[in-house]
Amino acid sequence: MPNPKRRHSNTRTRKRRTHDLMTAAQNQDCPTCASREVHTPLRRHRVCPVCGHYKGRAVLQIKVKEKKPKA
Ligand SMILES: [Zn+2]
């Protein structure tokens, strides 16, 4: 069985674990949707999938699915 030759120091363990802390992604409401009184939670630096705006500019054309008429 492989076994570590020397014990890690507390400092070495703690240095490794400085990168372990993760925080949940913070969501913001899309400001363009909010002006239309639609609540769209959005991750930072992402284009809004509902209105296609980023930083108040339209960057995507959102296609609206047409509903099939029931036969
Ligand atoms: Zn939006």
PDB file of N, CA, C and O and ligand atoms in Angstrom:
ATOM      1  N   MET A   1       0.843  -1.203   0.000  1.00  0.00           N
ATOM      2  CA  MET A   1       0.000   0.000   0.000  1.00  0.00           C
ATOM      3  C   MET A   1       0.877   1.251   0.000  1.00  0.00           C
ATOM      4  O   MET A   1       1.751   1.388   0.851  1.00  0.00           O
ATOM      5  N   PRO A   2       0.643   2.183  -0.957  1.00  0.00           N
ATOM      6  CA  PRO A   2       1.393   3.446  -0.919  1.00  0.00           C
ATOM      7  C   PRO A   2       0.945   4.283   0.277  1.00  0.00           C
ATOM      8  O   PRO A   2      -0.229   4.316   0.608  1.00  0.00           O
ATOM      9  N   ASN A   3       1.913   4.873   0.874  1.00  0.00           N
ATOM     10  CA  ASN A   3       1.629   5.653   2.076  1.00  0.00           C
ATOM     11  C   ASN A   3       2.438   6.948   2.012  1.00  0.00           C
ATOM     12  O   ASN A   3       3.583   6.921   1.550  1.00  0.00           O
ATOM     13  N   PRO A   4       1.877   8.053   2.431  1.00  0.00           N
ATOM     14  CA  PRO A   4       2.670   9.287   2.416  1.00  0.00           C
ATOM     15  C   PRO A   4       3.847   9.190   3.383  1.00  0.00           C
ATOM     16  O   PRO A   4       3.720   8.650   4.484  1.00  0.00           O
ATOM     17  N   LYS A   5       5.018   9.674   2.898  1.00  0.00           N
ATOM     18  CA  LYS A   5       6.223   9.547   3.705  1.00  0.00           C
ATOM     19  C   LYS A   5       6.219  10.538   4.857  1.00  0.00           C
ATOM     20  O   LYS A   5       6.741  10.260   5.936  1.00  0.00           O
ATOM     21  N   ARG A   6       5.682  11.726   4.551  1.00  0.00           N
ATOM     22  CA  ARG A   6       5.665  12.782   5.571  1.00  0.00           C
ATOM     23  C   ARG A   6       4.240  13.314   5.721  1.00  0.00           C
ATOM     24  O   ARG A   6       3.475  13.344   4.756  1.00  0.00           O
ATOM     25  N   ARG A   7       3.946  13.735   6.886  1.00  0.00           N
ATOM     26  CA  ARG A   7       2.651  14.342   7.155  1.00  0.00           C
ATOM     27  C   ARG A   7       2.631  15.746   6.537  1.00  0.00           C
ATOM     28  O   ARG A   7       3.645  16.462   6.580  1.00  0.00           O
ATOM     29  N   HIS A   8       1.482  16.120   5.928  1.00  0.00           N
ATOM     30  CA  HIS A   8       1.323  17.490   5.444  1.00  0.00           C
ATOM     31  C   HIS A   8       1.256  18.429   6.629  1.00  0.00           C
ATOM     32  O   HIS A   8       0.637  18.096   7.652  1.00  0.00           O
ATOM     33  N   SER A   9       1.825  19.593   6.451  1.00  0.00           N
ATOM     34  CA  SER A   9       1.680  20.596   7.498  1.00  0.00           C
ATOM     35  C   SER A   9       0.266  21.164   7.464  1.00  0.00           C
ATOM     36  O   SER A   9      -0.430  21.076   6.441  1.00  0.00           O
ATOM     37  N   ASN A  10      -0.155  21.726   8.565  1.00  0.00           N
ATOM     38  CA  ASN A  10      -1.465  22.394   8.609  1.00  0.00           C
ATOM     39  C   ASN A  10      -1.529  23.486   7.557  1.00  0.00           C
ATOM     40  O   ASN A  10      -2.551  23.668   6.898  1.00  0.00           O
ATOM     41  N   THR A  11      -0.435  24.215   7.386  1.00  0.00           N
ATOM     42  CA  THR A  11      -0.404  25.311   6.414  1.00  0.00           C
ATOM     43  C   THR A  11      -0.630  24.792   5.007  1.00  0.00           C
ATOM     44  O   THR A  11      -1.377  25.392   4.227  1.00  0.00           O
ATOM     45  N   ARG A  12      -0.001  23.665   4.688  1.00  0.00           N
ATOM     46  CA  ARG A  12      -0.137  23.127   3.335  1.00  0.00           C
ATOM     47  C   ARG A  12      -1.586  22.724   3.068  1.00  0.00           C
ATOM     48  O   ARG A  12      -2.132  22.998   1.987  1.00  0.00           O
ATOM     49  N   THR A  13      -2.231  22.089   4.039  1.00  0.00           N
ATOM     50  CA  THR A  13      -3.640  21.715   3.898  1.00  0.00           C
ATOM     51  C   THR A  13      -4.508  22.958   3.742  1.00  0.00           C
ATOM     52  O   THR A  13      -5.375  23.021   2.871  1.00  0.00           O
ATOM     53  N   ARG A  14      -4.259  23.969   4.564  1.00  0.00           N
ATOM     54  CA  ARG A  14      -5.092  25.173   4.530  1.00  0.00           C
ATOM     55  C   ARG A  14      -4.876  25.957   3.252  1.00  0.00           C
ATOM     56  O   ARG A  14      -5.823  26.544   2.722  1.00  0.00           O
ATOM     57  N   LYS A  15      -3.634  25.961   2.743  1.00  0.00           N
ATOM     58  CA  LYS A  15      -3.370  26.647   1.475  1.00  0.00           C
ATOM     59  C   LYS A  15      -4.168  25.996   0.348  1.00  0.00           C
ATOM     60  O   LYS A  15      -4.729  26.673  -0.504  1.00  0.00           O
ATOM     61  N   ARG A  16      -4.226  24.672   0.345  1.00  0.00           N
ATOM     62  CA  ARG A  16      -4.979  23.953  -0.678  1.00  0.00           C
ATOM     63  C   ARG A  16      -6.473  24.300  -0.563  1.00  0.00           C
ATOM     64  O   ARG A  16      -7.160  24.471  -1.561  1.00  0.00           O
ATOM     65  N   ARG A  17      -6.954  24.385   0.663  1.00  0.00           N
ATOM     66  CA  ARG A  17      -8.397  24.573   0.867  1.00  0.00           C
ATOM     67  C   ARG A  17      -8.844  26.020   0.706  1.00  0.00           C
ATOM     68  O   ARG A  17     -10.041  26.282   0.791  1.00  0.00           O
ATOM     69  N   THR A  18      -7.913  26.945   0.454  1.00  0.00           N
ATOM     70  CA  THR A  18      -8.334  28.326   0.227  1.00  0.00           C
ATOM     71  C   THR A  18      -9.193  28.429  -1.022  1.00  0.00           C
ATOM     72  O   THR A  18      -9.980  29.355  -1.159  1.00  0.00           O
ATOM     73  N   HIS A  19      -9.031  27.476  -1.951  1.00  0.00           N
ATOM     74  CA  HIS A  19      -9.777  27.540  -3.206  1.00  0.00           C
ATOM     75  C   HIS A  19     -11.073  26.732  -3.139  1.00  0.00           C
ATOM     76  O   HIS A  19     -11.790  26.644  -4.124  1.00  0.00           O
ATOM     77  N   ASP A  20     -11.344  26.086  -1.991  1.00  0.00           N
ATOM     78  CA  ASP A  20     -12.484  25.167  -1.927  1.00  0.00           C
ATOM     79  C   ASP A  20     -13.816  25.866  -1.727  1.00  0.00           C
ATOM     80  O   ASP A  20     -14.856  25.297  -2.039  1.00  0.00           O
ATOM     81  N   LEU A  21     -13.775  27.076  -1.177  1.00  0.00           N
ATOM     82  CA  LEU A  21     -15.040  27.738  -0.861  1.00  0.00           C
ATOM     83  C   LEU A  21     -15.742  28.171  -2.139  1.00  0.00           C
ATOM     84  O   LEU A  21     -15.173  28.888  -2.951  1.00  0.00           O
ATOM     85  N   MET A  22     -16.938  27.701  -2.315  1.00  0.00           N
ATOM     86  CA  MET A  22     -17.735  28.085  -3.480  1.00  0.00           C
ATOM     87  C   MET A  22     -18.981  28.796  -2.982  1.00  0.00           C
ATOM     88  O   MET A  22     -19.584  28.379  -1.993  1.00  0.00           O
ATOM     89  N   THR A  23     -19.364  29.847  -3.675  1.00  0.00           N
ATOM     90  CA  THR A  23     -20.603  30.536  -3.335  1.00  0.00           C
ATOM     91  C   THR A  23     -21.581  30.368  -4.486  1.00  0.00           C
ATOM     92  O   THR A  23     -21.170  30.220  -5.641  1.00  0.00           O
ATOM     93  N   ALA A  24     -22.852  30.364  -4.162  1.00  0.00           N
ATOM     94  CA  ALA A  24     -23.875  30.199  -5.180  1.00  0.00           C
ATOM     95  C   ALA A  24     -23.883  31.408  -6.111  1.00  0.00           C
ATOM     96  O   ALA A  24     -23.576  32.531  -5.690  1.00  0.00           O
ATOM     97  N   ALA A  25     -24.192  31.161  -7.381  1.00  0.00           N
ATOM     98  CA  ALA A  25     -24.247  32.245  -8.355  1.00  0.00           C
ATOM     99  C   ALA A  25     -25.357  33.211  -7.987  1.00  0.00           C
ATOM    100  O   ALA A  25     -26.459  32.797  -7.591  1.00  0.00           O
ATOM    101  N   GLN A  26     -25.048  34.494  -8.091  1.00  0.00           N
ATOM    102  CA  GLN A  26     -26.037  35.511  -7.749  1.00  0.00           C
ATOM    103  C   GLN A  26     -26.837  35.869  -8.994  1.00  0.00           C
ATOM    104  O   GLN A  26     -26.264  36.164 -10.038  1.00  0.00           O
ATOM    105  N   ASN A  27     -28.147  35.799  -8.857  1.00  0.00           N
ATOM    106  CA  ASN A  27     -29.015  36.143  -9.984  1.00  0.00           C
ATOM    107  C   ASN A  27     -29.514  37.566  -9.848  1.00  0.00           C
ATOM    108  O   ASN A  27     -29.750  38.044  -8.756  1.00  0.00           O
ATOM    109  N   GLN A  28     -29.673  38.211 -10.989  1.00  0.00           N
ATOM    110  CA  GLN A  28     -30.268  39.532 -11.025  1.00  0.00           C
ATOM    111  C   GLN A  28     -31.483  39.467 -11.935  1.00  0.00           C
ATOM    112  O   GLN A  28     -31.574  38.589 -12.779  1.00  0.00           O
ATOM    113  N   ASP A  29     -32.370  40.445 -11.766  1.00  0.00           N
ATOM    114  CA  ASP A  29     -33.501  40.527 -12.682  1.00  0.00           C
ATOM    115  C   ASP A  29     -33.071  41.262 -13.933  1.00  0.00           C
ATOM    116  O   ASP A  29     -32.308  42.227 -13.870  1.00  0.00           O
ATOM    117  N   CYS A  30     -33.555  40.807 -15.100  1.00  0.00           N
ATOM    118  CA  CYS A  30     -33.272  41.491 -16.358  1.00  0.00           C
ATOM    119  C   CYS A  30     -33.920  42.874 -16.321  1.00  0.00           C
ATOM    120  O   CYS A  30     -35.126  42.980 -16.101  1.00  0.00           O
ATOM    121  N   PRO A  31     -33.145  43.957 -16.491  1.00  0.00           N
ATOM    122  CA  PRO A  31     -33.728  45.307 -16.385  1.00  0.00           C
ATOM    123  C   PRO A  31     -34.706  45.614 -17.522  1.00  0.00           C
ATOM    124  O   PRO A  31     -35.662  46.376 -17.322  1.00  0.00           O
ATOM    125  N   THR A  32     -34.466  45.023 -18.698  1.00  0.00           N
ATOM    126  CA  THR A  32     -35.374  45.267 -19.821  1.00  0.00           C
ATOM    127  C   THR A  32     -36.723  44.592 -19.575  1.00  0.00           C
ATOM    128  O   THR A  32     -37.768  45.186 -19.829  1.00  0.00           O
ATOM    129  N   CYS A  33     -36.671  43.350 -19.077  1.00  0.00           N
ATOM    130  CA  CYS A  33     -37.917  42.655 -18.750  1.00  0.00           C
ATOM    131  C   CYS A  33     -38.623  43.359 -17.593  1.00  0.00           C
ATOM    132  O   CYS A  33     -39.847  43.442 -17.576  1.00  0.00           O
ATOM    133  N   ALA A  34     -37.852  43.862 -16.631  1.00  0.00           N
ATOM    134  CA  ALA A  34     -38.455  44.511 -15.467  1.00  0.00           C
ATOM    135  C   ALA A  34     -39.219  45.763 -15.876  1.00  0.00           C
ATOM    136  O   ALA A  34     -40.242  46.095 -15.277  1.00  0.00           O
ATOM    137  N   SER A  35     -38.732  46.460 -16.939  1.00  0.00           N
ATOM    138  CA  SER A  35     -39.452  47.644 -17.398  1.00  0.00           C
ATOM    139  C   SER A  35     -40.778  47.256 -18.031  1.00  0.00           C
ATOM    140  O   SER A  35     -41.680  48.080 -18.137  1.00  0.00           O
ATOM    141  N   ARG A  36     -40.879  46.002 -18.479  1.00  0.00           N
ATOM    142  CA  ARG A  36     -42.168  45.510 -19.006  1.00  0.00           C
ATOM    143  C   ARG A  36     -42.926  44.731 -17.942  1.00  0.00           C
ATOM    144  O   ARG A  36     -43.839  43.968 -18.250  1.00  0.00           O
ATOM    145  N   GLU A  37     -42.436  44.855 -16.708  1.00  0.00           N
ATOM    146  CA  GLU A  37     -43.052  44.198 -15.560  1.00  0.00           C
ATOM    147  C   GLU A  37     -43.093  42.692 -15.718  1.00  0.00           C
ATOM    148  O   GLU A  37     -44.072  42.034 -15.363  1.00  0.00           O
ATOM    149  N   VAL A  38     -42.004  42.139 -16.303  1.00  0.00           N
ATOM    150  CA  VAL A  38     -41.822  40.687 -16.372  1.00  0.00           C
ATOM    151  C   VAL A  38     -40.605  40.359 -15.512  1.00  0.00           C
ATOM    152  O   VAL A  38     -39.575  41.013 -15.617  1.00  0.00           O
ATOM    153  N   HIS A  39     -40.755  39.366 -14.653  1.00  0.00           N
ATOM    154  CA  HIS A  39     -39.698  39.012 -13.706  1.00  0.00           C
ATOM    155  C   HIS A  39     -38.838  37.903 -14.318  1.00  0.00           C
ATOM    156  O   HIS A  39     -39.288  36.769 -14.459  1.00  0.00           O
ATOM    157  N   THR A  40     -37.613  38.239 -14.755  1.00  0.00           N
ATOM    158  CA  THR A  40     -36.722  37.244 -15.342  1.00  0.00           C
ATOM    159  C   THR A  40     -35.413  37.210 -14.569  1.00  0.00           C
ATOM    160  O   THR A  40     -34.605  38.121 -14.692  1.00  0.00           O
ATOM    161  N   PRO A  41     -35.184  36.177 -13.745  1.00  0.00           N
ATOM    162  CA  PRO A  41     -33.887  36.065 -13.078  1.00  0.00           C
ATOM    163  C   PRO A  41     -32.805  35.743 -14.098  1.00  0.00           C
ATOM    164  O   PRO A  41     -33.017  34.949 -15.015  1.00  0.00           O
ATOM    165  N   LEU A  42     -31.647  36.400 -13.942  1.00  0.00           N
ATOM    166  CA  LEU A  42     -30.615  36.311 -14.968  1.00  0.00           C
ATOM    167  C   LEU A  42     -29.263  36.198 -14.284  1.00  0.00           C
ATOM    168  O   LEU A  42     -29.000  36.880 -13.303  1.00  0.00           O
ATOM    169  N   ARG A  43     -28.391  35.340 -14.798  1.00  0.00           N
ATOM    170  CA  ARG A  43     -27.014  35.314 -14.305  1.00  0.00           C
ATOM    171  C   ARG A  43     -26.273  36.491 -14.907  1.00  0.00           C
ATOM    172  O   ARG A  43     -26.613  36.965 -15.976  1.00  0.00           O
ATOM    173  N   ARG A  44     -25.226  36.936 -14.191  1.00  0.00           N
ATOM    174  CA  ARG A  44     -24.469  38.081 -14.660  1.00  0.00           C
ATOM    175  C   ARG A  44     -23.768  37.767 -15.979  1.00  0.00           C
ATOM    176  O   ARG A  44     -23.347  36.651 -16.225  1.00  0.00           O
ATOM    177  N   HIS A  45     -23.626  38.780 -16.801  1.00  0.00           N
ATOM    178  CA  HIS A  45     -22.917  38.702 -18.086  1.00  0.00           C
ATOM    179  C   HIS A  45     -23.565  37.691 -19.023  1.00  0.00           C
ATOM    180  O   HIS A  45     -22.874  37.024 -19.806  1.00  0.00           O
ATOM    181  N   ARG A  46     -24.895  37.540 -18.938  1.00  0.00           N
ATOM    182  CA  ARG A  46     -25.604  36.631 -19.846  1.00  0.00           C
ATOM    183  C   ARG A  46     -26.679  37.427 -20.577  1.00  0.00           C
ATOM    184  O   ARG A  46     -27.243  38.371 -20.043  1.00  0.00           O
ATOM    185  N   VAL A  47     -26.945  36.998 -21.822  1.00  0.00           N
ATOM    186  CA  VAL A  47     -28.023  37.593 -22.595  1.00  0.00           C
ATOM    187  C   VAL A  47     -29.341  37.032 -22.062  1.00  0.00           C
ATOM    188  O   VAL A  47     -29.440  35.842 -21.757  1.00  0.00           O
ATOM    189  N   CYS A  48     -30.335  37.898 -21.937  1.00  0.00           N
ATOM    190  CA  CYS A  48     -31.633  37.459 -21.439  1.00  0.00           C
ATOM    191  C   CYS A  48     -32.304  36.566 -22.482  1.00  0.00           C
ATOM    192  O   CYS A  48     -32.446  36.968 -23.631  1.00  0.00           O
ATOM    193  N   PRO A  49     -32.700  35.346 -22.115  1.00  0.00           N
ATOM    194  CA  PRO A  49     -33.335  34.454 -23.086  1.00  0.00           C
ATOM    195  C   PRO A  49     -34.772  34.840 -23.410  1.00  0.00           C
ATOM    196  O   PRO A  49     -35.330  34.356 -24.397  1.00  0.00           O
ATOM    197  N   VAL A  50     -35.373  35.716 -22.601  1.00  0.00           N
ATOM    198  CA  VAL A  50     -36.776  36.088 -22.815  1.00  0.00           C
ATOM    199  C   VAL A  50     -36.881  37.236 -23.818  1.00  0.00           C
ATOM    200  O   VAL A  50     -37.643  37.179 -24.784  1.00  0.00           O
ATOM    201  N   CYS A  51     -36.088  38.303 -23.595  1.00  0.00           N
ATOM    202  CA  CYS A  51     -36.199  39.473 -24.467  1.00  0.00           C
ATOM    203  C   CYS A  51     -34.988  39.629 -25.388  1.00  0.00           C
ATOM    204  O   CYS A  51     -35.029  40.430 -26.323  1.00  0.00           O
ATOM    205  N   GLY A  52     -33.894  38.872 -25.162  1.00  0.00           N
ATOM    206  CA  GLY A  52     -32.730  38.935 -26.035  1.00  0.00           C
ATOM    207  C   GLY A  52     -31.905  40.183 -25.864  1.00  0.00           C
ATOM    208  O   GLY A  52     -31.174  40.566 -26.773  1.00  0.00           O
ATOM    209  N   HIS A  53     -32.007  40.851 -24.703  1.00  0.00           N
ATOM    210  CA  HIS A  53     -31.256  42.074 -24.465  1.00  0.00           C
ATOM    211  C   HIS A  53     -30.028  41.779 -23.618  1.00  0.00           C
ATOM    212  O   HIS A  53     -30.020  40.859 -22.802  1.00  0.00           O
ATOM    213  N   TYR A  54     -28.982  42.542 -23.859  1.00  0.00           N
ATOM    214  CA  TYR A  54     -27.805  42.518 -23.007  1.00  0.00           C
ATOM    215  C   TYR A  54     -27.349  43.944 -22.815  1.00  0.00           C
ATOM    216  O   TYR A  54     -27.173  44.676 -23.788  1.00  0.00           O
ATOM    217  N   LYS A  55     -27.187  44.367 -21.560  1.00  0.00           N
ATOM    218  CA  LYS A  55     -26.802  45.739 -21.208  1.00  0.00           C
ATOM    219  C   LYS A  55     -27.729  46.753 -21.871  1.00  0.00           C
ATOM    220  O   LYS A  55     -27.273  47.769 -22.411  1.00  0.00           O
ATOM    221  N   GLY A  56     -29.032  46.437 -21.936  1.00  0.00           N
ATOM    222  CA  GLY A  56     -30.008  47.361 -22.492  1.00  0.00           C
ATOM    223  C   GLY A  56     -30.043  47.402 -24.003  1.00  0.00           C
ATOM    224  O   GLY A  56     -30.760  48.209 -24.580  1.00  0.00           O
ATOM    225  N   ARG A  57     -29.224  46.557 -24.667  1.00  0.00           N
ATOM    226  CA  ARG A  57     -29.212  46.525 -26.133  1.00  0.00           C
ATOM    227  C   ARG A  57     -29.826  45.220 -26.598  1.00  0.00           C
ATOM    228  O   ARG A  57     -29.603  44.174 -25.989  1.00  0.00           O
ATOM    229  N   ALA A  58     -30.546  45.243 -27.728  1.00  0.00           N
ATOM    230  CA  ALA A  58     -31.073  44.022 -28.306  1.00  0.00           C
ATOM    231  C   ALA A  58     -29.950  43.338 -29.075  1.00  0.00           C
ATOM    232  O   ALA A  58     -29.399  43.904 -30.004  1.00  0.00           O
ATOM    233  N   VAL A  59     -29.565  42.147 -28.651  1.00  0.00           N
ATOM    234  CA  VAL A  59     -28.482  41.433 -29.313  1.00  0.00           C
ATOM    235  C   VAL A  59     -28.965  40.130 -29.933  1.00  0.00           C
ATOM    236  O   VAL A  59     -28.263  39.535 -30.737  1.00  0.00           O
ATOM    237  N   LEU A  60     -30.161  39.683 -29.587  1.00  0.00           N
ATOM    238  CA  LEU A  60     -30.706  38.448 -30.139  1.00  0.00           C
ATOM    239  C   LEU A  60     -32.127  38.705 -30.611  1.00  0.00           C
ATOM    240  O   LEU A  60     -32.846  39.513 -30.027  1.00  0.00           O
ATOM    241  N   GLN A  61     -32.483  38.025 -31.695  1.00  0.00           N
ATOM    242  CA  GLN A  61     -33.886  38.042 -32.101  1.00  0.00           C
ATOM    243  C   GLN A  61     -34.526  36.793 -31.534  1.00  0.00           C
ATOM    244  O   GLN A  61     -34.113  35.678 -31.832  1.00  0.00           O
ATOM    245  N   ILE A  62     -35.516  37.003 -30.690  1.00  0.00           N
ATOM    246  CA  ILE A  62     -36.180  35.879 -30.044  1.00  0.00           C
ATOM    247  C   ILE A  62     -37.341  35.442 -30.919  1.00  0.00           C
ATOM    248  O   ILE A  62     -38.228  36.236 -31.246  1.00  0.00           O
ATOM    249  N   LYS A  63     -37.289  34.156 -31.320  1.00  0.00           N
ATOM    250  CA  LYS A  63     -38.388  33.619 -32.116  1.00  0.00           C
ATOM    251  C   LYS A  63     -39.523  33.214 -31.185  1.00  0.00           C
ATOM    252  O   LYS A  63     -39.293  32.599 -30.139  1.00  0.00           O
ATOM    253  N   VAL A  64     -40.709  33.537 -31.566  1.00  0.00           N
ATOM    254  CA  VAL A  64     -41.890  33.164 -30.785  1.00  0.00           C
ATOM    255  C   VAL A  64     -42.519  31.958 -31.472  1.00  0.00           C
ATOM    256  O   VAL A  64     -42.803  31.986 -32.665  1.00  0.00           O
ATOM    257  N   LYS A  65     -42.643  30.891 -30.695  1.00  0.00           N
ATOM    258  CA  LYS A  65     -43.212  29.663 -31.257  1.00  0.00           C
ATOM    259  C   LYS A  65     -44.695  29.870 -31.564  1.00  0.00           C
ATOM    260  O   LYS A  65     -45.449  30.362 -30.723  1.00  0.00           O
ATOM    261  N   GLU A  66     -45.077  29.481 -32.768  1.00  0.00           N
ATOM    262  CA  GLU A  66     -46.482  29.586 -33.120  1.00  0.00           C
ATOM    263  C   GLU A  66     -47.196  28.346 -32.633  1.00  0.00           C
ATOM    264  O   GLU A  66     -46.730  27.222 -32.811  1.00  0.00           O
ATOM    265  N   LYS A  67     -48.344  28.581 -32.032  1.00  0.00           N
ATOM    266  CA  LYS A  67     -49.116  27.452 -31.529  1.00  0.00           C
ATOM    267  C   LYS A  67     -49.878  26.803 -32.696  1.00  0.00           C
ATOM    268  O   LYS A  67     -50.477  27.484 -33.534  1.00  0.00           O
ATOM    269  N   LYS A  68     -49.782  25.468 -32.717  1.00  0.00           N
ATOM    270  CA  LYS A  68     -50.505  24.743 -33.762  1.00  0.00           C
ATOM    271  C   LYS A  68     -52.002  24.743 -33.432  1.00  0.00           C
ATOM    272  O   LYS A  68     -52.374  24.434 -32.282  1.00  0.00           O
ATOM    273  N   PRO A  69     -52.838  25.060 -34.391  1.00  0.00           N
ATOM    274  CA  PRO A  69     -54.283  24.990 -34.128  1.00  0.00           C
ATOM    275  C   PRO A  69     -54.709  23.530 -33.964  1.00  0.00           C
ATOM    276  O   PRO A  69     -54.256  22.657 -34.693  1.00  0.00           O
ATOM    277  N   LYS A  70     -55.565  23.299 -32.997  1.00  0.00           N
ATOM    278  CA  LYS A  70     -56.009  21.920 -32.738  1.00  0.00           C
ATOM    279  C   LYS A  70     -56.933  21.463 -33.860  1.00  0.00           C
ATOM    280  O   LYS A  70     -57.874  22.165 -34.245  1.00  0.00           O
ATOM    281  N   ALA A  71     -56.656  20.259 -34.373  1.00  0.00           N
ATOM    282  CA  ALA A  71     -57.459  19.732 -35.485  1.00  0.00           C
ATOM    283  C   ALA A  71     -58.778  19.161 -34.999  1.00  0.00           C
ATOM    284  O   ALA A  71     -58.918  18.782 -33.869  1.00  0.00           O
TER     285      ALA A  71
HETATM  286 ZN    ZN B   1     -35.118  40.305 -20.495  1.00  0.00          ZN
END
